[in-house]
PDB file of C-alpha atoms in Angstrom:
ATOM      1  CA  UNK A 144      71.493 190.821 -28.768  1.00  0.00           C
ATOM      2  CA  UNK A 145      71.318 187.235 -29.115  1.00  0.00           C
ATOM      3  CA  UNK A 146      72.011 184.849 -26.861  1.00  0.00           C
ATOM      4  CA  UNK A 147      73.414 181.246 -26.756  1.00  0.00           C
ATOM      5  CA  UNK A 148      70.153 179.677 -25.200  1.00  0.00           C
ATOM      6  CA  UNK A 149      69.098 179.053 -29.017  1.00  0.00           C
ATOM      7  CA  UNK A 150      71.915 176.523 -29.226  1.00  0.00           C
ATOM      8  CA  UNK A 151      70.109 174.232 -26.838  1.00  0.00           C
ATOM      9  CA  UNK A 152      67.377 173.215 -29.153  1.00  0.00           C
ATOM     10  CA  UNK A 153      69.430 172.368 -31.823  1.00  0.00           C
ATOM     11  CA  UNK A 154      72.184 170.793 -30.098  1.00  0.00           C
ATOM     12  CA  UNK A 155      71.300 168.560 -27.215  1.00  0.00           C
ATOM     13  CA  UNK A 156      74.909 168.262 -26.015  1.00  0.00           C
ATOM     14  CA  UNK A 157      75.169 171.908 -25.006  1.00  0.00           C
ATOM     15  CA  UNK A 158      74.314 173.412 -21.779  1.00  0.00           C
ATOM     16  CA  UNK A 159      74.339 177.152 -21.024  1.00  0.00           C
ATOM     17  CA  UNK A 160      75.783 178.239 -18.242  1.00  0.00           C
ATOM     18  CA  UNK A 161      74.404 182.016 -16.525  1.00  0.00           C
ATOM     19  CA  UNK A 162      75.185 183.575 -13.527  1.00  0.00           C
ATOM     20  CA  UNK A 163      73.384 186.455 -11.514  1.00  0.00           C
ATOM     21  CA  UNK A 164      76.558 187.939 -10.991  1.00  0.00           C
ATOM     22  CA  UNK A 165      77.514 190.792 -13.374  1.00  0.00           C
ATOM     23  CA  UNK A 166      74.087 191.822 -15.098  1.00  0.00           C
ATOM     24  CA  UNK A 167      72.065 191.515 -12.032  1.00  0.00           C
ATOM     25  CA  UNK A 168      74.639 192.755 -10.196  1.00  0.00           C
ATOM     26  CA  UNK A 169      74.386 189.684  -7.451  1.00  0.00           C
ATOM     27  CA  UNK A 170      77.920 188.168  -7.548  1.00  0.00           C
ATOM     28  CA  UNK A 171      77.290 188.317  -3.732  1.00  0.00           C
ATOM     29  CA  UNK A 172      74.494 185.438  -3.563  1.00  0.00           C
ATOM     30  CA  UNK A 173      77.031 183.119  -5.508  1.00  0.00           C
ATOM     31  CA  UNK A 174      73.798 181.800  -8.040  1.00  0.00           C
ATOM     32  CA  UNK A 175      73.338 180.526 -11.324  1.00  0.00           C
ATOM     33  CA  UNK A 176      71.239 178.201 -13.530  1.00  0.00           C
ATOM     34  CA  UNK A 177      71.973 176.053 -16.387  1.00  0.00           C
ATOM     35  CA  UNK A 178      69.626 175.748 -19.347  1.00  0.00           C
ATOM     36  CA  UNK A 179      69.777 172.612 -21.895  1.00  0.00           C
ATOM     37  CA  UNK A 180      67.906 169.429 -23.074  1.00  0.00           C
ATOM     38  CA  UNK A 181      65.753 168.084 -19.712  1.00  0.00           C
ATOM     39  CA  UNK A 182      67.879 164.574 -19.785  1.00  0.00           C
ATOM     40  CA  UNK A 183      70.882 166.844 -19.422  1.00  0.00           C
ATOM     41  CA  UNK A 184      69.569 168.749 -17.226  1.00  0.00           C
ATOM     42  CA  UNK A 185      68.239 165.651 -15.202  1.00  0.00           C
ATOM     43  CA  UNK A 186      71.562 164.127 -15.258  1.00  0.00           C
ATOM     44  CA  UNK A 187      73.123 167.611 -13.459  1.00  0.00           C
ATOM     45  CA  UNK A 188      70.301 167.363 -10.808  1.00  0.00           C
ATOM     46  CA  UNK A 189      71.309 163.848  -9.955  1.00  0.00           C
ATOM     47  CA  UNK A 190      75.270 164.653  -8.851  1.00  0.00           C
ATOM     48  CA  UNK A 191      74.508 167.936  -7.304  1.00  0.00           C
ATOM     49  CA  UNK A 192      73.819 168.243  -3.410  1.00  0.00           C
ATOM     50  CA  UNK A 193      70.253 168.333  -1.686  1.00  0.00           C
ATOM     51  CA  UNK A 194      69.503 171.416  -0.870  1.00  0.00           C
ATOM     52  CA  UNK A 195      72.763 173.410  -2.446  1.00  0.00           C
ATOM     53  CA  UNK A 196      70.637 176.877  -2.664  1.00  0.00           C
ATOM     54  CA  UNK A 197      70.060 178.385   0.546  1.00  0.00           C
ATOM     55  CA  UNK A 198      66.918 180.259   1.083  1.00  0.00           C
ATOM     56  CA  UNK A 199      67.466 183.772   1.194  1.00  0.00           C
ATOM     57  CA  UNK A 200      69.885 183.210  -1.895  1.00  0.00           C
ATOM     58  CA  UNK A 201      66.823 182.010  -3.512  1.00  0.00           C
ATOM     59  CA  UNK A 202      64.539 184.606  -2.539  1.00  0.00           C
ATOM     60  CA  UNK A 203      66.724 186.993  -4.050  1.00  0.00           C
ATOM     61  CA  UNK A 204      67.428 184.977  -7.098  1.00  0.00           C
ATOM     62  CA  UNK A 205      63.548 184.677  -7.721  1.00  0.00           C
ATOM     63  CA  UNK A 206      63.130 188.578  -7.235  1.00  0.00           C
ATOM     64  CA  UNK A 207      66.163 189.449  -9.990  1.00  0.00           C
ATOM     65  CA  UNK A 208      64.702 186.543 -11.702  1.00  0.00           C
ATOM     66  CA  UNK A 209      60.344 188.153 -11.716  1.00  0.00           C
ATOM     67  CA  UNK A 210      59.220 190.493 -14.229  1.00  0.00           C
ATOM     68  CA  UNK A 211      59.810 193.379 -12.017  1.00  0.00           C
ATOM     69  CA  UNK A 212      63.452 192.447 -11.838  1.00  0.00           C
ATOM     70  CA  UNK A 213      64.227 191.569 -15.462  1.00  0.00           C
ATOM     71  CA  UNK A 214      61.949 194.974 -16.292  1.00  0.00           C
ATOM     72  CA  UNK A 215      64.907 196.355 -14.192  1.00  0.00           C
ATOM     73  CA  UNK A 216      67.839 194.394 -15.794  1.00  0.00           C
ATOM     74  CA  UNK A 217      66.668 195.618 -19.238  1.00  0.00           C
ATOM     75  CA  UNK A 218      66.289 199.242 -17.961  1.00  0.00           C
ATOM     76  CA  UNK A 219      69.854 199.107 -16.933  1.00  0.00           C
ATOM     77  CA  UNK A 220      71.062 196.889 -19.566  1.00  0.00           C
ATOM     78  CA  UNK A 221      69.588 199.613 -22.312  1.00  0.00           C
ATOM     79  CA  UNK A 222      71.805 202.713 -20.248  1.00  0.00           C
ATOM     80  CA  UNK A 223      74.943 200.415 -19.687  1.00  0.00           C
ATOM     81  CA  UNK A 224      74.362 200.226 -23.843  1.00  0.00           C
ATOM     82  CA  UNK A 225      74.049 204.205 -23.833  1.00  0.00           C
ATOM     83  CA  UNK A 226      77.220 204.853 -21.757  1.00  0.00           C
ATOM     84  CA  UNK A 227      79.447 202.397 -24.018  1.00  0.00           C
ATOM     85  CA  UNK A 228      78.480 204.492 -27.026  1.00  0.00           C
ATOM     86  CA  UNK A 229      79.096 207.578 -25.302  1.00  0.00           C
ATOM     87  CA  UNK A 230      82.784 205.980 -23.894  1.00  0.00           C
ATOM     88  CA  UNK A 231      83.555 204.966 -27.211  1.00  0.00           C
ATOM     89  CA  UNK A 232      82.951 207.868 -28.891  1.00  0.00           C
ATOM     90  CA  UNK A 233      84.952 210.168 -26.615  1.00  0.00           C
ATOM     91  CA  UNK A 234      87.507 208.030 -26.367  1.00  0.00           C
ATOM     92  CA  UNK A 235      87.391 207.831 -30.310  1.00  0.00           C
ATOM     93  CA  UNK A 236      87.472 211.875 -30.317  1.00  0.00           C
ATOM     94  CA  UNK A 237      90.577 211.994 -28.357  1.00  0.00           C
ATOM     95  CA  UNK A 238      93.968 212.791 -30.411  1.00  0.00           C
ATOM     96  CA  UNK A 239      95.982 210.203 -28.646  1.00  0.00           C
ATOM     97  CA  UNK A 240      93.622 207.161 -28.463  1.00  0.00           C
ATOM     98  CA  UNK A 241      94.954 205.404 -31.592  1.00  0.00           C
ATOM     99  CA  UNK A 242      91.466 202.766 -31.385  1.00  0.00           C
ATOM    100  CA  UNK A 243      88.797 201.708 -29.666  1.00  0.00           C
ATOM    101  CA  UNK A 244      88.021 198.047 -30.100  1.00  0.00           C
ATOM    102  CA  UNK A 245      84.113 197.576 -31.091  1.00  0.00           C
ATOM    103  CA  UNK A 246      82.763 195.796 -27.815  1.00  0.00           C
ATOM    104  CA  UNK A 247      79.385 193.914 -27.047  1.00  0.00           C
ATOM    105  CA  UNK A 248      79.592 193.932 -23.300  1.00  0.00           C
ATOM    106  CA  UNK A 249      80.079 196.514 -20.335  1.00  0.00           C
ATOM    107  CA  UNK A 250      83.703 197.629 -21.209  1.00  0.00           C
ATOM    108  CA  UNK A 251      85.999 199.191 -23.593  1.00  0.00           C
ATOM    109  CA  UNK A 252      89.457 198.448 -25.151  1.00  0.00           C
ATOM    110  CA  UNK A 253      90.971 200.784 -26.612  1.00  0.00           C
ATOM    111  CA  UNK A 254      94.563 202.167 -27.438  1.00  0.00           C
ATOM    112  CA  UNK A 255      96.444 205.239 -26.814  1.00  0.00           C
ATOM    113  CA  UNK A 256      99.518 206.435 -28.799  1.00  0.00           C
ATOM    114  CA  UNK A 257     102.344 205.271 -26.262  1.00  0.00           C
ATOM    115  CA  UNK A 258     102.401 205.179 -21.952  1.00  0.00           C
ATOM    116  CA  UNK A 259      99.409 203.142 -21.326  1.00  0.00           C
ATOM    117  CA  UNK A 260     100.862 201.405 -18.704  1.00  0.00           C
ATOM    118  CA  UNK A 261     102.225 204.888 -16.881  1.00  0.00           C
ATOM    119  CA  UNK A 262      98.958 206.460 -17.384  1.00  0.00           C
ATOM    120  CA  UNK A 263      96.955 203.382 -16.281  1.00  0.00           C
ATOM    121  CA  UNK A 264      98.531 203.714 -13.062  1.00  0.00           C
ATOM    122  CA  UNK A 265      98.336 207.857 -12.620  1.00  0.00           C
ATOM    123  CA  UNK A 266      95.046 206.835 -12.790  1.00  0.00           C
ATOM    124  CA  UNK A 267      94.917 204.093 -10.124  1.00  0.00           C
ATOM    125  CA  UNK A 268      96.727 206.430  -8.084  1.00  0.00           C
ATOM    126  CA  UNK A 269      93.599 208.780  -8.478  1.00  0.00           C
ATOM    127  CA  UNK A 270      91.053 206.014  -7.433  1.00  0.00           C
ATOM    128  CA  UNK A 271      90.094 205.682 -11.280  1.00  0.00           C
ATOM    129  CA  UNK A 272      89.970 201.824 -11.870  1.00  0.00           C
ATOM    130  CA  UNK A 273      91.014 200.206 -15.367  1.00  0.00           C
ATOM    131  CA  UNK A 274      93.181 197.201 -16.273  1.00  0.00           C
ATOM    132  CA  UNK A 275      96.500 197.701 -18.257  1.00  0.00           C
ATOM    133  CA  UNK A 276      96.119 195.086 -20.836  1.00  0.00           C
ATOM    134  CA  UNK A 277      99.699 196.333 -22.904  1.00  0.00           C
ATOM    135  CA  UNK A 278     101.318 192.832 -21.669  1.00  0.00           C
ATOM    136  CA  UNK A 279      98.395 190.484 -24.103  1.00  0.00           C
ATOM    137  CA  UNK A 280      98.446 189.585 -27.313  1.00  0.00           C
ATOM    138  CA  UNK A 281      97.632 192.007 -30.267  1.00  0.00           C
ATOM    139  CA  UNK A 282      97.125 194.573 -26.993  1.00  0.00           C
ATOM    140  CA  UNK A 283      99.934 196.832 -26.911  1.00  0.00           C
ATOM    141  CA  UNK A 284      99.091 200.026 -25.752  1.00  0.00           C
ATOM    142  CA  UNK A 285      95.500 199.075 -24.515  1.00  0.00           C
ATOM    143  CA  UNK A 286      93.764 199.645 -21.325  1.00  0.00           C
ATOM    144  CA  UNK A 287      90.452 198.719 -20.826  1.00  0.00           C
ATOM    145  CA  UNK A 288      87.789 200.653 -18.836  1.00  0.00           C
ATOM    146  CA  UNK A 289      84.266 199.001 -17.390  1.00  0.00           C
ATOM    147  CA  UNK A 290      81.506 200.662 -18.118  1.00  0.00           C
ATOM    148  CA  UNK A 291      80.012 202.891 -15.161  1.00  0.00           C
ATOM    149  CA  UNK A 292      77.326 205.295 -14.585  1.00  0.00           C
ATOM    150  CA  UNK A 293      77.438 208.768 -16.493  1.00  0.00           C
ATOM    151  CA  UNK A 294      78.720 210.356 -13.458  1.00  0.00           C
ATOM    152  CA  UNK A 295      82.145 207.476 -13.282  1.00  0.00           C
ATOM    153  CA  UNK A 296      82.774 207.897 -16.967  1.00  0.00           C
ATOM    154  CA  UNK A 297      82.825 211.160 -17.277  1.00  0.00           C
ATOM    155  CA  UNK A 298      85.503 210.959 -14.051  1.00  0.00           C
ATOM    156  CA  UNK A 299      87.086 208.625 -15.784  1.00  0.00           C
ATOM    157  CA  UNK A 300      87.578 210.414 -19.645  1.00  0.00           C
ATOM    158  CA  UNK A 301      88.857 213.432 -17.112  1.00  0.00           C
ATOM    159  CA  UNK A 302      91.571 211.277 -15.277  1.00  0.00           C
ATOM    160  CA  UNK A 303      92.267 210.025 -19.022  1.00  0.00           C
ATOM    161  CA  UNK A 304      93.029 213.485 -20.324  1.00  0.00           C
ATOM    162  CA  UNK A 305      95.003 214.520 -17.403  1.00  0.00           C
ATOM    163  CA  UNK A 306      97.449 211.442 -17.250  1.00  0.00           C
ATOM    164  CA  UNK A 307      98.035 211.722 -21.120  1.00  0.00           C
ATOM    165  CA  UNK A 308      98.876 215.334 -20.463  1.00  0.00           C
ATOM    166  CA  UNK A 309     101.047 214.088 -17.464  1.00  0.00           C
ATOM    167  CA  UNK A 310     103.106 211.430 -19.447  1.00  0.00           C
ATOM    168  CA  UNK A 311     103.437 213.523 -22.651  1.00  0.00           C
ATOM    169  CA  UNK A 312     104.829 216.511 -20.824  1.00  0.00           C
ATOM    170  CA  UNK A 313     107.573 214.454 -18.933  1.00  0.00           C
TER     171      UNK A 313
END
């Protein structure tokens, strides 16, 4: 997909902001970068602290950062891509999921007939993690779900099935 960085060259005022939290899966080491036009860039360096990245935070951040470790990122990137279409289209085959929003990132919105919010928490109850979303705009109904491995999705589109079979029995 594309990604904002193109901006930068035709607009010197913007600056892109990434961190090496979700995708790299490194929300721990608390590290980013910014990318955007070098007397932006120089100005940023001027008002931040010496010294602000600690060393083993950058040691890590230059492994995720090396060809090994964006090989890696696009290896998981390209199955996190496989499970969404696989989500999507179960959810999409089930009678009482009304719609799945189309989604470019590593979870799902979709909405069921009626009960999200009682079968959003039968499923917390059972350790299965979502978000209730029913109480936002234009998302009545909706839960969303984050994208695991094969092994958590398929856990979770079985806690899914049993809580709608809980709530519409009752």
């Amino acid at each position: 997909r594309g990604s904002a960085t193109g901006l930068v060259g035709r607009r010197p005022n913007v600056v892109v902001l990434q961190t090496l939290s979700k995708a790299f899966g490194l929300a721990g080491i608390r590290c980013g970068f910014a990318v955007g036009a070098p007397d932006v860039i120089r100005l940023m360096n001027n008002v931040k602290a010496p010294y602000n990245v600690n060393k083993l935070t950058s040691e890590v951040a230059c492994r995720a950062l090396s060809p090994q470790g964006t090989a890696a990122l696009k290896d998981k990137v390209a199955e996190l891509i496989r499970q969404r279409a696989v989500v999507a289209e179960q959810l999409g085959a089930l009678d009482f999921v009304a719609e799945v929003k189309p989604s470019d990132s590593n979870f799902l919105l979709f909405r069921v007939q009626r009960n999200a919010l009682e079968m959003y928490k039968l499923m917390a109850d059972r350790g299965v993690v979502t978000r209730y979303r029913g109480t936002e705009m234009h998302c009545a109904e909706c839960i969303r779900v984050t994208i695991g491995t094969q092994e958590e999705n398929t856990a979770f589109l079985l806690e899914l099935q049993k809580a709608w079979n809980e709530v519409s029995s009752s």
